[in-house]
PDB file of C-alpha atoms in Angstrom:
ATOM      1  CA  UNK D  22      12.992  15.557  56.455  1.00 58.00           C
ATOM      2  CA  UNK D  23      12.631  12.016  58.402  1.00 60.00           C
ATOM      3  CA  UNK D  24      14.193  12.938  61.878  1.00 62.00           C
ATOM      4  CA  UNK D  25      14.177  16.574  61.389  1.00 66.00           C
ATOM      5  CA  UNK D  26      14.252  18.012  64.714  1.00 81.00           C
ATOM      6  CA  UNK D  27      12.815  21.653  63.546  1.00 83.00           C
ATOM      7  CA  UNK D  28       9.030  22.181  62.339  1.00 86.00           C
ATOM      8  CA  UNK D  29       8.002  22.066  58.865  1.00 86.00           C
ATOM      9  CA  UNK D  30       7.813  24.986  57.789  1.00 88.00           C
ATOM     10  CA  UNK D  31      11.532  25.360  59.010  1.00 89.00           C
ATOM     11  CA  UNK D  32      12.345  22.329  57.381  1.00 88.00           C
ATOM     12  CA  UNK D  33      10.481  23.578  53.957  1.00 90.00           C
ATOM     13  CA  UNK D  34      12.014  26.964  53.710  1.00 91.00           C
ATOM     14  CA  UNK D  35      15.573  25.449  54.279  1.00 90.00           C
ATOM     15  CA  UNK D  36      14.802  22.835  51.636  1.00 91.00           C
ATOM     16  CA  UNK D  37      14.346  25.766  49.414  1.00 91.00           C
ATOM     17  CA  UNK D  38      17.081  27.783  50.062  1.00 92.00           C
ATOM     18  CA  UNK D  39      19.692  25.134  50.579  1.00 93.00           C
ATOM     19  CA  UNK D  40      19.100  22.379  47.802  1.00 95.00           C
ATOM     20  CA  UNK D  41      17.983  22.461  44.302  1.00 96.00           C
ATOM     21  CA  UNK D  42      14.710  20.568  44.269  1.00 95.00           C
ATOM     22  CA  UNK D  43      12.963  24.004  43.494  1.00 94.00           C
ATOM     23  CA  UNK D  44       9.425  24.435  44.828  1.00 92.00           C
ATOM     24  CA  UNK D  45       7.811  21.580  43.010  1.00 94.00           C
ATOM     25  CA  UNK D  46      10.197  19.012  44.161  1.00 95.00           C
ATOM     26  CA  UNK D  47      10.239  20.544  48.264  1.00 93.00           C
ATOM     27  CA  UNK D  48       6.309  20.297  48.061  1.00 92.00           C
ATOM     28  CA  UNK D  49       6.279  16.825  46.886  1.00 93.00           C
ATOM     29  CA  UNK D  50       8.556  16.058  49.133  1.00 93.00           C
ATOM     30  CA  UNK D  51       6.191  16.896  51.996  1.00 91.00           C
ATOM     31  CA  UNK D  52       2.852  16.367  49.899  1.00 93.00           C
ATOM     32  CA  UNK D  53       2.373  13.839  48.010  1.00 94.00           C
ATOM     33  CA  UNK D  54       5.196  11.367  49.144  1.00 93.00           C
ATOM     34  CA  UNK D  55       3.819  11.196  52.738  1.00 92.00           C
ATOM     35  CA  UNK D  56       0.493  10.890  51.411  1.00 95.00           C
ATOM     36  CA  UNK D  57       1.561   7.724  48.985  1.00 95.00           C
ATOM     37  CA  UNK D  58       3.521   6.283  51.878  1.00 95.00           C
ATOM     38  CA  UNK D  59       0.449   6.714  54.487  1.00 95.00           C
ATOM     39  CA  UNK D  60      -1.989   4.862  52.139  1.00 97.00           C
ATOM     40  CA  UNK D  61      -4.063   8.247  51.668  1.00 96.00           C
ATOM     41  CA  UNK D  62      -2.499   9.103  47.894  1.00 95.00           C
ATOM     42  CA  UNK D  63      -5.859   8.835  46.547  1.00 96.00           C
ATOM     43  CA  UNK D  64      -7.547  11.991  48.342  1.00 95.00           C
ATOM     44  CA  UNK D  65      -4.547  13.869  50.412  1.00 95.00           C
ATOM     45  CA  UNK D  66      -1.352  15.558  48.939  1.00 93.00           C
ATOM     46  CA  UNK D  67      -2.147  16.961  45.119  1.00 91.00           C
ATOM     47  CA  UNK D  68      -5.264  19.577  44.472  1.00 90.00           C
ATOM     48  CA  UNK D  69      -7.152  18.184  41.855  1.00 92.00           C
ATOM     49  CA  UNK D  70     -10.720  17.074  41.660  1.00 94.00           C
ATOM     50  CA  UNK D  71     -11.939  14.650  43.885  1.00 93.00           C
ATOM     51  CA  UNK D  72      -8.963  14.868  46.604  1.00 94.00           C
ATOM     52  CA  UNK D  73      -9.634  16.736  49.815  1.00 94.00           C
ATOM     53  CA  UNK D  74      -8.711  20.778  49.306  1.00 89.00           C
ATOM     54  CA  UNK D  75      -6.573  20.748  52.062  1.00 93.00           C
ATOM     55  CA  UNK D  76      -3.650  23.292  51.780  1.00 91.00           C
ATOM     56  CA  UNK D  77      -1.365  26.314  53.685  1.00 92.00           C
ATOM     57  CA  UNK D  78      -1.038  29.593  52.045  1.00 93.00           C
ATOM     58  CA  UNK D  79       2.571  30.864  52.528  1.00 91.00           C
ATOM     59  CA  UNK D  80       5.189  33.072  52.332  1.00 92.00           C
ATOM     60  CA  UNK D  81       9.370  32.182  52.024  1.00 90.00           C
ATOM     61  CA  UNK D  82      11.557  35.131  53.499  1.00 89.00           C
ATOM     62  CA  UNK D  83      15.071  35.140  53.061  1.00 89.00           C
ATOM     63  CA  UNK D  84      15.553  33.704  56.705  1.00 89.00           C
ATOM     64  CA  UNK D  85      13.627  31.908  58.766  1.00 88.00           C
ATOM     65  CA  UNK D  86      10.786  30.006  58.565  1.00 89.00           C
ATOM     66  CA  UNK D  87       7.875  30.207  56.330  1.00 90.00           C
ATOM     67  CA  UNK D  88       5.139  32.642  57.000  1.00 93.00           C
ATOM     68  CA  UNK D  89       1.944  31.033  57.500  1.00 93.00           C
ATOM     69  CA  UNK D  90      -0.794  33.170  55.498  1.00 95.00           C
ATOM     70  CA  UNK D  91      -3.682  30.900  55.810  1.00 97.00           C
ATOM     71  CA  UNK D  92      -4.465  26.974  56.155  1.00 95.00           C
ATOM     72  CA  UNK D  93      -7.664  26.025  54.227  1.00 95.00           C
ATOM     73  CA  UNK D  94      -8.907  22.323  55.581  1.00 94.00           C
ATOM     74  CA  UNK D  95     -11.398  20.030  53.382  1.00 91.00           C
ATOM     75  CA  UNK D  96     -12.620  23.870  51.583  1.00 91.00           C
ATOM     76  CA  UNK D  97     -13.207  25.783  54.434  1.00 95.00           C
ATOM     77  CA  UNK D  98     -10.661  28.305  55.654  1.00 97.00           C
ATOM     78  CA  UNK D  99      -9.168  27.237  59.531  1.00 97.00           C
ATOM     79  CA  UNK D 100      -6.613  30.148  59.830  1.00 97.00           C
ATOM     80  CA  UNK D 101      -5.782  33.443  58.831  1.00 97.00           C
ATOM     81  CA  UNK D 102      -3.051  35.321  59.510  1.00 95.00           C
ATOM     82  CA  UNK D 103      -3.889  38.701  61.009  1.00 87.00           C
TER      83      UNK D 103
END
């Protein structure tokens, strides 16, 4: 994804359709990883207890990019698709 010149959730629905990490390994990918890399590992990119619920709700058609259902930010729901 480093130099990607599309959006992410481009870049994540490709990911999906055109490689074989699966969903696990395209959501690290843009999860977890930046988070370790950008010192933040220990609150940002994995929901468990004690990290920040910070998350997007989405859908993957078959072309295209993802469709954004809903982002939810530290709990609290910031957008919702209408």
């Amino acid at each position: 994804l480093a130099g990607a010149g599309h959006l992410l959730d481009l870049c994540v629905a490709n990911a999906l359709r055109w490689t074989d990490l699966g969903m696990d390994g395209v959501l690290a990918t843009v999860t977890s990883t930046p988070a370790q890399l950008l010192g933040m590992g220990d609150r940002k990119g994995r929901l468990a207890p004690g990290y920040d619920a910070d998350l997007t709700l989405f859908r993957v058609p078959e072309d295209g990019p993802l469709e954004i259902a809903a982002t939810v930010r530290a709990g609290e729901v910031v957008y919702r698709a209408e």
